[in-house]
JSON list of C-alpha atoms in Angstrom, two decimals:
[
{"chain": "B", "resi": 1, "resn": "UNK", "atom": "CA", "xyz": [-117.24, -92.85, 38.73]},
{"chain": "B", "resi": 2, "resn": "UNK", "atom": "CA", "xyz": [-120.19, -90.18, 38.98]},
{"chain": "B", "resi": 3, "resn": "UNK", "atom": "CA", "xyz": [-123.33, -91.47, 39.57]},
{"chain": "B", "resi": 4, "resn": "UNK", "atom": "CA", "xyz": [-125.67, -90.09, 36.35]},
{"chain": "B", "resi": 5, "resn": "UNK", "atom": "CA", "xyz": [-129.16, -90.28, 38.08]},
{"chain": "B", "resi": 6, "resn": "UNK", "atom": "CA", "xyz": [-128.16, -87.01, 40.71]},
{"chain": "B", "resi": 7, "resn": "UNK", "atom": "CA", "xyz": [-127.64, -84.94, 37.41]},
{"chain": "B", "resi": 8, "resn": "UNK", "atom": "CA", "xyz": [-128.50, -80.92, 38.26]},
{"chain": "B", "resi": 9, "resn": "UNK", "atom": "CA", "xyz": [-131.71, -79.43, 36.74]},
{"chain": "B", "resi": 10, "resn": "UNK", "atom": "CA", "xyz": [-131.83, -76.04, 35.79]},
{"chain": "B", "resi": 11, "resn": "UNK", "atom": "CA", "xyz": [-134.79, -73.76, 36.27]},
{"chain": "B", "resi": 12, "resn": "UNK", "atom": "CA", "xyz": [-134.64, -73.35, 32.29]},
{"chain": "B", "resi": 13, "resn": "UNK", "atom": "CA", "xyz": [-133.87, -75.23, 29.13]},
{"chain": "B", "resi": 14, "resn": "UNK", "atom": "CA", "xyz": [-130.88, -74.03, 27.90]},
{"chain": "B", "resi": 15, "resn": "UNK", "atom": "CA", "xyz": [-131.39, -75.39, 24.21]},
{"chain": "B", "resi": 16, "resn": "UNK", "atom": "CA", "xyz": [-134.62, -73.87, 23.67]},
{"chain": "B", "resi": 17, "resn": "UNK", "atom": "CA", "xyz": [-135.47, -70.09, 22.32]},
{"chain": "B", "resi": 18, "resn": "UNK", "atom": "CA", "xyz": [-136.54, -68.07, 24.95]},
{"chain": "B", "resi": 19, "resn": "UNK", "atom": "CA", "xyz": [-140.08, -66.74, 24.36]},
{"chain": "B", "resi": 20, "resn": "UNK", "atom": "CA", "xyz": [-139.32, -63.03, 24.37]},
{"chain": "B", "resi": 21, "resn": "UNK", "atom": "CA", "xyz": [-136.22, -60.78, 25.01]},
{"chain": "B", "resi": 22, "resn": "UNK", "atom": "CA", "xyz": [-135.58, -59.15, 28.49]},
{"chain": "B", "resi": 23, "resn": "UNK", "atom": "CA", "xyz": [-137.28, -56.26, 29.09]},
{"chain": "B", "resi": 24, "resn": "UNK", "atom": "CA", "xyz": [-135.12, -52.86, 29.78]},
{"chain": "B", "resi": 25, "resn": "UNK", "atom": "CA", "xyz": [-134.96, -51.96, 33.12]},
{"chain": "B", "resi": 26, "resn": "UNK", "atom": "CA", "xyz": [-137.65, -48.95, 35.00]},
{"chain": "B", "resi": 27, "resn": "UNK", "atom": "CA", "xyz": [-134.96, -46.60, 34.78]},
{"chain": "B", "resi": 28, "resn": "UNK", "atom": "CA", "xyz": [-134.41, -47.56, 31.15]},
{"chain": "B", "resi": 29, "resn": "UNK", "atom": "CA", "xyz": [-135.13, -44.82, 28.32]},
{"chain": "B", "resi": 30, "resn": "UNK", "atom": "CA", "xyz": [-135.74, -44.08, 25.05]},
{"chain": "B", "resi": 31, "resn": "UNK", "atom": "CA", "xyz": [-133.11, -41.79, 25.57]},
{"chain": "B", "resi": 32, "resn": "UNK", "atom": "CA", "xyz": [-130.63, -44.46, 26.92]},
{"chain": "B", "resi": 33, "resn": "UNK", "atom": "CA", "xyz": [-131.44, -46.55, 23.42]},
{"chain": "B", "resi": 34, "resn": "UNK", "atom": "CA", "xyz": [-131.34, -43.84, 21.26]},
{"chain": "B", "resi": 35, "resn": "UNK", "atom": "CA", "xyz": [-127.67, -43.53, 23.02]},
{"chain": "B", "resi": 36, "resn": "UNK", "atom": "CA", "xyz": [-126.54, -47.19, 22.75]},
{"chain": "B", "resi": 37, "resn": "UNK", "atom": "CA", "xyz": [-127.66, -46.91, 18.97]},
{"chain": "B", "resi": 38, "resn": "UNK", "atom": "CA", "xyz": [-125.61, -44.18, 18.23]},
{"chain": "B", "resi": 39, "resn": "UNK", "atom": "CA", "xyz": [-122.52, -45.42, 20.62]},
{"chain": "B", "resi": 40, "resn": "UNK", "atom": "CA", "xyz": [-123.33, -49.12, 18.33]},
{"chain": "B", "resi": 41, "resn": "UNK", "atom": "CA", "xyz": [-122.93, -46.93, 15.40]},
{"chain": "B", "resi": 42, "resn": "UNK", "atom": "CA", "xyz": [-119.95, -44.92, 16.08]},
{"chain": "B", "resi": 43, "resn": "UNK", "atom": "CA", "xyz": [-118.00, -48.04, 17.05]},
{"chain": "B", "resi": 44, "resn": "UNK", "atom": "CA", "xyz": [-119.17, -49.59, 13.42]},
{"chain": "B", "resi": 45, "resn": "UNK", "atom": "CA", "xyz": [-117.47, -46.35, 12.10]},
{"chain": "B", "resi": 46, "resn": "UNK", "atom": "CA", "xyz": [-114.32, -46.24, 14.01]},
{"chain": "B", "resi": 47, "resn": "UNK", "atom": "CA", "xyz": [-113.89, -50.36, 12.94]},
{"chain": "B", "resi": 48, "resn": "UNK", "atom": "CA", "xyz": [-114.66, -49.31, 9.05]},
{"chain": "B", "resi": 49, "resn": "UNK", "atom": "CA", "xyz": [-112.65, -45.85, 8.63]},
{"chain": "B", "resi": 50, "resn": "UNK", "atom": "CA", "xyz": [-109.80, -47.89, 10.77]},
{"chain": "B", "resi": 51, "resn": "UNK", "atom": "CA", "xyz": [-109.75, -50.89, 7.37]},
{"chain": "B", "resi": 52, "resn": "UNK", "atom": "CA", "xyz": [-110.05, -48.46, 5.01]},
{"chain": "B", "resi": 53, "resn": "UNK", "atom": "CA", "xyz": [-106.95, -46.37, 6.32]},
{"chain": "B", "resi": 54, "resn": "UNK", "atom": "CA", "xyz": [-104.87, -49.91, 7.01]},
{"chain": "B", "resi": 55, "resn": "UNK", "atom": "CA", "xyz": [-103.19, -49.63, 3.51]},
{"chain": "B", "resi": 56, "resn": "UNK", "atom": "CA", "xyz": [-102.64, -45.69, 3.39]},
{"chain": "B", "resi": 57, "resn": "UNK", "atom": "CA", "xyz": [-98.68, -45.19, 3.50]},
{"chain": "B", "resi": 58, "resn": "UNK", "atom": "CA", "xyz": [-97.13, -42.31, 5.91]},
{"chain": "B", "resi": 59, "resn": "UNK", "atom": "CA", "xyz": [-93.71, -42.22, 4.83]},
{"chain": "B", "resi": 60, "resn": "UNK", "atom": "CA", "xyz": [-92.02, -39.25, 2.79]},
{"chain": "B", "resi": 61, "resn": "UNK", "atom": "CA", "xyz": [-91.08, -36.15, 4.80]},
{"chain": "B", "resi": 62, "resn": "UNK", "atom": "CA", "xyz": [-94.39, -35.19, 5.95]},
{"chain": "B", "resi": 63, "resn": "UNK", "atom": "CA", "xyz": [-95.46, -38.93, 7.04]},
{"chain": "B", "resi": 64, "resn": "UNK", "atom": "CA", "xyz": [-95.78, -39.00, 10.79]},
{"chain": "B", "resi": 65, "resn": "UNK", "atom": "CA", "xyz": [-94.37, -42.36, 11.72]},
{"chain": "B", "resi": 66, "resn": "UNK", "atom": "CA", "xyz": [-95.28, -44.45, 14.52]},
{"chain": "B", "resi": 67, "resn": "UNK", "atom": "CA", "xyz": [-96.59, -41.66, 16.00]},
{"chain": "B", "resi": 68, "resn": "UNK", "atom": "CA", "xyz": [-99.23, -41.29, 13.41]},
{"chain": "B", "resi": 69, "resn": "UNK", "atom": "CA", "xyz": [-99.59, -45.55, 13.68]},
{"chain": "B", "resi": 70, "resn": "UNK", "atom": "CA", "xyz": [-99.87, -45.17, 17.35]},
{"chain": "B", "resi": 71, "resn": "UNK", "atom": "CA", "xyz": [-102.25, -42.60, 17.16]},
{"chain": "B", "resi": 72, "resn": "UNK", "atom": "CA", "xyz": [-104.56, -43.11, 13.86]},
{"chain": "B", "resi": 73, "resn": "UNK", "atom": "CA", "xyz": [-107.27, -45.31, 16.02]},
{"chain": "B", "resi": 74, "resn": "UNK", "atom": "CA", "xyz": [-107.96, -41.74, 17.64]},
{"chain": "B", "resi": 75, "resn": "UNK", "atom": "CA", "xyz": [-108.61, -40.27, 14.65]},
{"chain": "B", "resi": 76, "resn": "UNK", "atom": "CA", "xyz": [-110.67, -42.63, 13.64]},
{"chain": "B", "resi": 77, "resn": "UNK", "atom": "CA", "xyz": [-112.89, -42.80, 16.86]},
{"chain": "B", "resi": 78, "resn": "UNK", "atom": "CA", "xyz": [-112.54, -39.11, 16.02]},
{"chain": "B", "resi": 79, "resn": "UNK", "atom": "CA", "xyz": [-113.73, -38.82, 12.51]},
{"chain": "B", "resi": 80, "resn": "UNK", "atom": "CA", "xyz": [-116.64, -41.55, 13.60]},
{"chain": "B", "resi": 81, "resn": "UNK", "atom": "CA", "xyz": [-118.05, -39.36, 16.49]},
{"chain": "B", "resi": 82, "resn": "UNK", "atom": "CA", "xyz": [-118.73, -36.57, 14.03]},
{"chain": "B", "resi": 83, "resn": "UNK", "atom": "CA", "xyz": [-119.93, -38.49, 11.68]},
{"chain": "B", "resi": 84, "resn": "UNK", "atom": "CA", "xyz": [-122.22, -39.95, 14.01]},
{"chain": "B", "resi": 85, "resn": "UNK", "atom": "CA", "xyz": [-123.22, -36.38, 15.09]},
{"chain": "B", "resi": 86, "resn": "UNK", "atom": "CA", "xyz": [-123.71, -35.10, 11.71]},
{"chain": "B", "resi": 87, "resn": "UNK", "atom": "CA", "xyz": [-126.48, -37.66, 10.85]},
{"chain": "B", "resi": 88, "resn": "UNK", "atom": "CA", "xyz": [-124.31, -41.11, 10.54]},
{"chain": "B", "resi": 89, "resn": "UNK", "atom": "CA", "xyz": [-125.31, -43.40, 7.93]},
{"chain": "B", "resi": 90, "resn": "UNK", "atom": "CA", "xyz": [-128.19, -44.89, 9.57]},
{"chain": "B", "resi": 91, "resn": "UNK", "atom": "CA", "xyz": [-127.00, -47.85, 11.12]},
{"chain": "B", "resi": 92, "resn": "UNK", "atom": "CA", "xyz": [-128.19, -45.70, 14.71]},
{"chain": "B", "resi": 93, "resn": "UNK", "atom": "CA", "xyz": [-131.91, -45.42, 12.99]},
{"chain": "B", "resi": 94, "resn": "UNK", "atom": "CA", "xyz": [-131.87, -49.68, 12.41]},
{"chain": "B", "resi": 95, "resn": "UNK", "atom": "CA", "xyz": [-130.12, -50.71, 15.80]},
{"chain": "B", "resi": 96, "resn": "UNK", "atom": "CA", "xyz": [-132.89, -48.38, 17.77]},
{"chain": "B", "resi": 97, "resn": "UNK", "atom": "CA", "xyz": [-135.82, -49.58, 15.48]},
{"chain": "B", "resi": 98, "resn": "UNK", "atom": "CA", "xyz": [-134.76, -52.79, 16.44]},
{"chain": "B", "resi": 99, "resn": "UNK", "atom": "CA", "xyz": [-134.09, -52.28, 20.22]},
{"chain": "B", "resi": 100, "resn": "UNK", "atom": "CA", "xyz": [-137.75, -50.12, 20.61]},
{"chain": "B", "resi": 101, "resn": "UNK", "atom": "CA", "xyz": [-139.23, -53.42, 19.20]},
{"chain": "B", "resi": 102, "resn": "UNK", "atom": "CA", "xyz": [-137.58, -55.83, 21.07]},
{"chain": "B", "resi": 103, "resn": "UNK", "atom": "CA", "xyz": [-138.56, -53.60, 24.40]},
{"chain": "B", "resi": 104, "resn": "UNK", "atom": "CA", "xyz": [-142.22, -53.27, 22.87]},
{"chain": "B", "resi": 105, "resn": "UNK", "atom": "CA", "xyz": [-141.80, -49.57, 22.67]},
{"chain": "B", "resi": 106, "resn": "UNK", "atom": "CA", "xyz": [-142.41, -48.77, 19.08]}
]
């Protein structure tokens, strides 16, 4: 049977909000945020280009078979890193507004 009244304490409560997010670290950028947002954002992409081409049929003689199956996620990661480039849709703008606050950098 285990004995209840040795129970482990933790330097922290685990069920309670901590009082302010971690800080980035000294070698930490807004360069390095401004490239996680747009990573975040190309990854977004890539996920939503990837549904909207799950229905799109290949077959006929030009389709490109599993080839073009096994292949399609590299377009898409493709098509989402120049989107990204050319501007995105500003999911990149949000996610970095959001981690320059968090840091206390904006």
């Amino acid at each position: 049977m285990t004995d209840l009244s040795s129970t482990q304490v933790l330097p922290y409560n685990l069920l309670s909000p901590t009082a302010q997010a971690p800080k980035i670290g000294a070698g930490e950028s807004r360069a390095q945020i401004t490239k996680t947002a747009d990573n975040f954002e190309t990854s977004f992409l890539s996920n939503m280009l990837g549904q909207m081409f799950e229905g799109v049929s290949t077959e006929g003689p030009f389709g490109g078979g599993q080839g073009e199956q096994a292949f399609r996620s590299f377009m898409m990661d493709a098509f989402a890193q120049q989107i990204t480039k050319s501007g995105g849709i500003g999911v990149a703008a949000s996610v970095q507004k959001e981690m320059l606050k968090m840091q206390g950098m904006s």
